[in-house]
mmCIF file of C-alpha atoms in Angstrom:
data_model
loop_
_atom_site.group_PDB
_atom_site.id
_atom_site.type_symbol
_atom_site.label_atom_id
_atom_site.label_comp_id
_atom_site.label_asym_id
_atom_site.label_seq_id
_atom_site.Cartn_x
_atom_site.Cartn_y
_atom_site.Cartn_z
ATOM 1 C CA UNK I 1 -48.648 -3.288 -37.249
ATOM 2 C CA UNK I 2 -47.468 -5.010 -34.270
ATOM 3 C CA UNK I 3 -46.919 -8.694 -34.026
ATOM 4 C CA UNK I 4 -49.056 -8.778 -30.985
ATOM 5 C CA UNK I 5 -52.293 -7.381 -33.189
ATOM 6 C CA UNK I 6 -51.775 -9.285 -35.928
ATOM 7 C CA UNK I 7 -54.307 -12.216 -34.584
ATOM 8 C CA UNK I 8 -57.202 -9.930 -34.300
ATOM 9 C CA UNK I 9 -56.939 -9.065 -38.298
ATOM 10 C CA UNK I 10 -60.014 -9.893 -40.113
ATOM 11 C CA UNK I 11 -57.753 -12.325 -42.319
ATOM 12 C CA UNK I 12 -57.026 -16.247 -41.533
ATOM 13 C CA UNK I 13 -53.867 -16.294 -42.719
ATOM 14 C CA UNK I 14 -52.736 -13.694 -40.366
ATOM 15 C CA UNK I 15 -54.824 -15.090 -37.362
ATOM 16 C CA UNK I 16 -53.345 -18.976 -37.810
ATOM 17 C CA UNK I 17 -50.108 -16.961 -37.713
ATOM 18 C CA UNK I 18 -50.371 -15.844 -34.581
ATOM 19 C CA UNK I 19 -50.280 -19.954 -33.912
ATOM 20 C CA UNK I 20 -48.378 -21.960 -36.291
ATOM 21 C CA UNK I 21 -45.678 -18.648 -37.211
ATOM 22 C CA UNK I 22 -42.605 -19.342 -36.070
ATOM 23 C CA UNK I 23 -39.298 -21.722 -36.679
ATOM 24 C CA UNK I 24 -40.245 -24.753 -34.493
ATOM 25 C CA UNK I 25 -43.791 -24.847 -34.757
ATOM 26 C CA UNK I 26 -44.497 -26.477 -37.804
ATOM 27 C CA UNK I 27 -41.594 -28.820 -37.490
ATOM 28 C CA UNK I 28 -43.043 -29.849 -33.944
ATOM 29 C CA UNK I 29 -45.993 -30.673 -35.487
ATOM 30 C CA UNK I 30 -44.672 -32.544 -38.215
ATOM 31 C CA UNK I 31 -42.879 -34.682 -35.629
ATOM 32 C CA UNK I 32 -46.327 -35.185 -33.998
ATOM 33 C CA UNK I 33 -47.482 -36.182 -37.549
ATOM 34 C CA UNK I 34 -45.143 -38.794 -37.730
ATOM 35 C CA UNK I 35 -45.781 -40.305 -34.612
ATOM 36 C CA UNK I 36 -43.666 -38.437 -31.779
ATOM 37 C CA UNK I 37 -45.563 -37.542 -29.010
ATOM 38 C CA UNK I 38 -43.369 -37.582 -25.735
ATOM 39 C CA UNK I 39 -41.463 -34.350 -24.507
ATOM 40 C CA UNK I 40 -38.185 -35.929 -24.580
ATOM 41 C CA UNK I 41 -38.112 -37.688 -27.540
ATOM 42 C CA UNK I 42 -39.298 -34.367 -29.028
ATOM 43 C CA UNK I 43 -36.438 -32.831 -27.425
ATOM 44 C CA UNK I 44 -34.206 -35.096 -28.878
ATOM 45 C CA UNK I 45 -34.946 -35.459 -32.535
ATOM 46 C CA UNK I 46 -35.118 -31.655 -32.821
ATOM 47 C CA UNK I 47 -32.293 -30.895 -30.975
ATOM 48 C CA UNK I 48 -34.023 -27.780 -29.391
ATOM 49 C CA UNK I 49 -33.860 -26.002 -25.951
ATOM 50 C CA UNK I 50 -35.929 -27.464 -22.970
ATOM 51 C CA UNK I 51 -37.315 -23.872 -22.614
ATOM 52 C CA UNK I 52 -38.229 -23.279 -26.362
ATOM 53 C CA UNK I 53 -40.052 -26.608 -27.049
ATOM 54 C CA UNK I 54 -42.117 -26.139 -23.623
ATOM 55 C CA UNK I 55 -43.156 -22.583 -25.268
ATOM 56 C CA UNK I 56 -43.740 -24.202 -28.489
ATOM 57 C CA UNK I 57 -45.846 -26.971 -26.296
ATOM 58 C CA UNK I 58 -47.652 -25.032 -24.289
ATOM 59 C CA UNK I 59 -48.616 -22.454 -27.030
ATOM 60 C CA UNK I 60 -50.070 -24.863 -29.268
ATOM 61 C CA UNK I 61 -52.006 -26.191 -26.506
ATOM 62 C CA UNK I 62 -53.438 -23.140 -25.156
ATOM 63 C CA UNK I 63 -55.175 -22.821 -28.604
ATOM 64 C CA UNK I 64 -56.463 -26.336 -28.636
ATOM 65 C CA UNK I 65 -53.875 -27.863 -31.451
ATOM 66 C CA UNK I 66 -52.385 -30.163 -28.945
ATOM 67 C CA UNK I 67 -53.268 -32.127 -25.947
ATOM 68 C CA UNK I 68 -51.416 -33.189 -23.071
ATOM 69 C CA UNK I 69 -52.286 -36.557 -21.318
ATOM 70 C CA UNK I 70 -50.514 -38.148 -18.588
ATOM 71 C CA UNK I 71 -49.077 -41.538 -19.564
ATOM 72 C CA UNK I 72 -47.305 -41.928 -15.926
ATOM 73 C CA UNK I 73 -48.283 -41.020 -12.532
ATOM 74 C CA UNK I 74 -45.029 -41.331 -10.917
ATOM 75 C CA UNK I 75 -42.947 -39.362 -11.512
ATOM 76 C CA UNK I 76 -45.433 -37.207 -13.548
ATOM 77 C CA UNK I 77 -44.829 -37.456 -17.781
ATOM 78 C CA UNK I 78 -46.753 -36.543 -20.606
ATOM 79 C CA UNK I 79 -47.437 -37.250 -24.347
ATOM 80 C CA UNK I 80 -48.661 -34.620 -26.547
ATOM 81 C CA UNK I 81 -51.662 -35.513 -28.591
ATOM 82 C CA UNK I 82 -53.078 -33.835 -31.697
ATOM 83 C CA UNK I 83 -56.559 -33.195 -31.344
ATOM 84 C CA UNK I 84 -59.026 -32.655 -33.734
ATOM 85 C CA UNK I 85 -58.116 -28.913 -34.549
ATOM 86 C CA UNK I 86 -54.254 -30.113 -34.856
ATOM 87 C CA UNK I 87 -55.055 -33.406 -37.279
ATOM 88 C CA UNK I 88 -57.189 -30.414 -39.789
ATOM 89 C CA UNK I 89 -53.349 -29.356 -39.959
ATOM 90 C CA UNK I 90 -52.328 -32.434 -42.385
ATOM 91 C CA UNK I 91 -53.113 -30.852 -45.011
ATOM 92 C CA UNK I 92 -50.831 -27.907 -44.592
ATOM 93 C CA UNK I 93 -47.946 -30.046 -43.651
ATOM 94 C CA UNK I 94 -48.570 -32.307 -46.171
ATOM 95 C CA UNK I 95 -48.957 -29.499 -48.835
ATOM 96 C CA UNK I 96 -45.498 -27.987 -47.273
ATOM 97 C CA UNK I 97 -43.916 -31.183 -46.840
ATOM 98 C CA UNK I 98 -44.350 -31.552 -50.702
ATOM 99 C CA UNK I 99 -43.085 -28.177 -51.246
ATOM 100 C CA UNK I 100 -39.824 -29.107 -49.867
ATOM 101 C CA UNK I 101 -39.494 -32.452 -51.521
ATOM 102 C CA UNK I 102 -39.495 -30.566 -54.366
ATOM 103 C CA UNK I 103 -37.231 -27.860 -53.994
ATOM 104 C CA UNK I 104 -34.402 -28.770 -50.993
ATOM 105 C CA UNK I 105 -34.677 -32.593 -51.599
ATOM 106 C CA UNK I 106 -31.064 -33.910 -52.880
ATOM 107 C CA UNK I 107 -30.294 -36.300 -55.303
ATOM 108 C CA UNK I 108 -31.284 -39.032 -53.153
ATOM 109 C CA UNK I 109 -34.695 -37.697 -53.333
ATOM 110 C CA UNK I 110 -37.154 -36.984 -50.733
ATOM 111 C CA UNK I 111 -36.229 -38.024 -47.298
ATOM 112 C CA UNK I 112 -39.769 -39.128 -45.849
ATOM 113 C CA UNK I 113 -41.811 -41.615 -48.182
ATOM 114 C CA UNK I 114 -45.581 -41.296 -47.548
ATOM 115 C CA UNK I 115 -47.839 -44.447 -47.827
ATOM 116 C CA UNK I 116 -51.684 -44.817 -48.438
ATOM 117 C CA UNK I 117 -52.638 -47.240 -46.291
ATOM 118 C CA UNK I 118 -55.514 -48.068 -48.254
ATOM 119 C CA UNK I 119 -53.942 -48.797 -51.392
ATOM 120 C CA UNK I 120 -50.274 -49.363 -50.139
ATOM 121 C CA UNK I 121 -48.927 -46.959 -52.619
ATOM 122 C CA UNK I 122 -46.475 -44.364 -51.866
ATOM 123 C CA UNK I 123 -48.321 -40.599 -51.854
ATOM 124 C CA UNK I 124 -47.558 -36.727 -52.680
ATOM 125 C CA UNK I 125 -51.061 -35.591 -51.366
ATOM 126 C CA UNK I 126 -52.163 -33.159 -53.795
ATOM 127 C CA UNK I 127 -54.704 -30.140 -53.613
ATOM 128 C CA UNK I 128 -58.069 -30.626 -55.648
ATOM 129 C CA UNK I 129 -61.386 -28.780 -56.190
ATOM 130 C CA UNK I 130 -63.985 -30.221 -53.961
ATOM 131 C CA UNK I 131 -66.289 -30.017 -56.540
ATOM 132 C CA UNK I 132 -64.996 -31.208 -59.908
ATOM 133 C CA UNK I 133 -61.632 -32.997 -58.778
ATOM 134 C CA UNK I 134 -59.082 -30.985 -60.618
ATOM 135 C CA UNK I 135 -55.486 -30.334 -58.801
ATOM 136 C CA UNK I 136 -55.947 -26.604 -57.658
ATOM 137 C CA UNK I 137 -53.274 -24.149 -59.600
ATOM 138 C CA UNK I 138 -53.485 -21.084 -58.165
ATOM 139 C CA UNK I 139 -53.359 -18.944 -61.334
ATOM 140 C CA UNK I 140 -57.007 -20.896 -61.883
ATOM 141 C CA UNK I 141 -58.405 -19.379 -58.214
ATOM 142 C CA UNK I 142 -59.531 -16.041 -57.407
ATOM 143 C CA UNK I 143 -60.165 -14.255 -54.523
ATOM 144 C CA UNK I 144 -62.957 -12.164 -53.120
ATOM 145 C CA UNK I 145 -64.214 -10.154 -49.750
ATOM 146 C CA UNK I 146 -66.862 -12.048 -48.001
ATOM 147 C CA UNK I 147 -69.672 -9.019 -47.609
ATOM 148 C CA UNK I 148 -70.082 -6.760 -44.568
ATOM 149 C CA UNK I 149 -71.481 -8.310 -42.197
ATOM 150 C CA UNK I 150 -73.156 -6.457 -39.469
ATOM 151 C CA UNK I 151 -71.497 -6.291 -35.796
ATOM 152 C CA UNK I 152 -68.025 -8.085 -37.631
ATOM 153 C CA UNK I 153 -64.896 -5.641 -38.518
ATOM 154 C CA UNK I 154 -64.892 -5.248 -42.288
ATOM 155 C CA UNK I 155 -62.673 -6.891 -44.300
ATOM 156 C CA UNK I 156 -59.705 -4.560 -45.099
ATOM 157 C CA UNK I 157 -56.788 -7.249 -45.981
ATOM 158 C CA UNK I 158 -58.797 -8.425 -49.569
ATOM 159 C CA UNK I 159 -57.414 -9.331 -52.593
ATOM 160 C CA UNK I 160 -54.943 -6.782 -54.381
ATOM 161 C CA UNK I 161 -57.014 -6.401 -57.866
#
């Protein structure tokens, strides 16, 4: 399978792929998460290429994840917004940001304290059933084919068992 047809597969991972897949993606957004909104200051805390971060920009744009707003007239700048498609990302950057605090933090421990506002207390977000609160382990979740649906492509990327 090509790269290129990997966003019309009847499976979300592979579709949000086609979006959020590569090396500067997620780490733009995280930036965006913390606050960074401004094409050069982007620029500069990531240290990437003028070229590559307009790609990145642009990109998540075109599908809605971003939005660009003028914040000068003269000369022209913008600021790069999340919208309402990019903030339903939190939880995947949150859930990834944990990941990494525990596995490449070092001794110091994790680089980027999270606070709830509400409560004041320093967070690692964790993923719980909707229903009956418990943290989600994945060897307690399975997985199943939605049915056929008439006029949709059928489901052919399912769970293995």
């Amino acid at each position: 399978m090509q790269w290129e047809e990997l966003g019309a597969q009847q499976c979300s991972v592979a579709r949000s792929s086609v979006v959020l897949g590569d090396r500067w993606t997620l780490v733009i957004l995280s930036d965006c998460f913390l606050g960074v909104r401004r094409f050069e200051d982007l620029q500069t805390r990531l240290q990437v290429s003028r070229t590559t971060l307009t790609q990145r920009l642009k990109k998540l744009e075109a599908h809605s994840v971003l939005e660009r707003r003028a914040y000068q007239s003269n000369p022209a700048r913008y600021e790069y917004r999340l919208t309402e498609k990019g903030r339903d990302l939190y939880p995947v950057i949150s859930t990834l940001l944990n990941w990494g605090d525990k596995y490449y933090s070092d001794a110091a421990g994790p680089p980027i304290l999270r606070q709830h506002q509400s409560c004041g207390h320093d967070i690692q977000p964790i993923l719980c059933c909707p229903d009956c609160g418990e943290p989600i382990d994945p060897r307690q979740v399975s997985a199943r084919k939605r049915p056929d649906a008439p006029g949709f492509a059928e489901v052919t990327r399912g769970p293995a068992r």
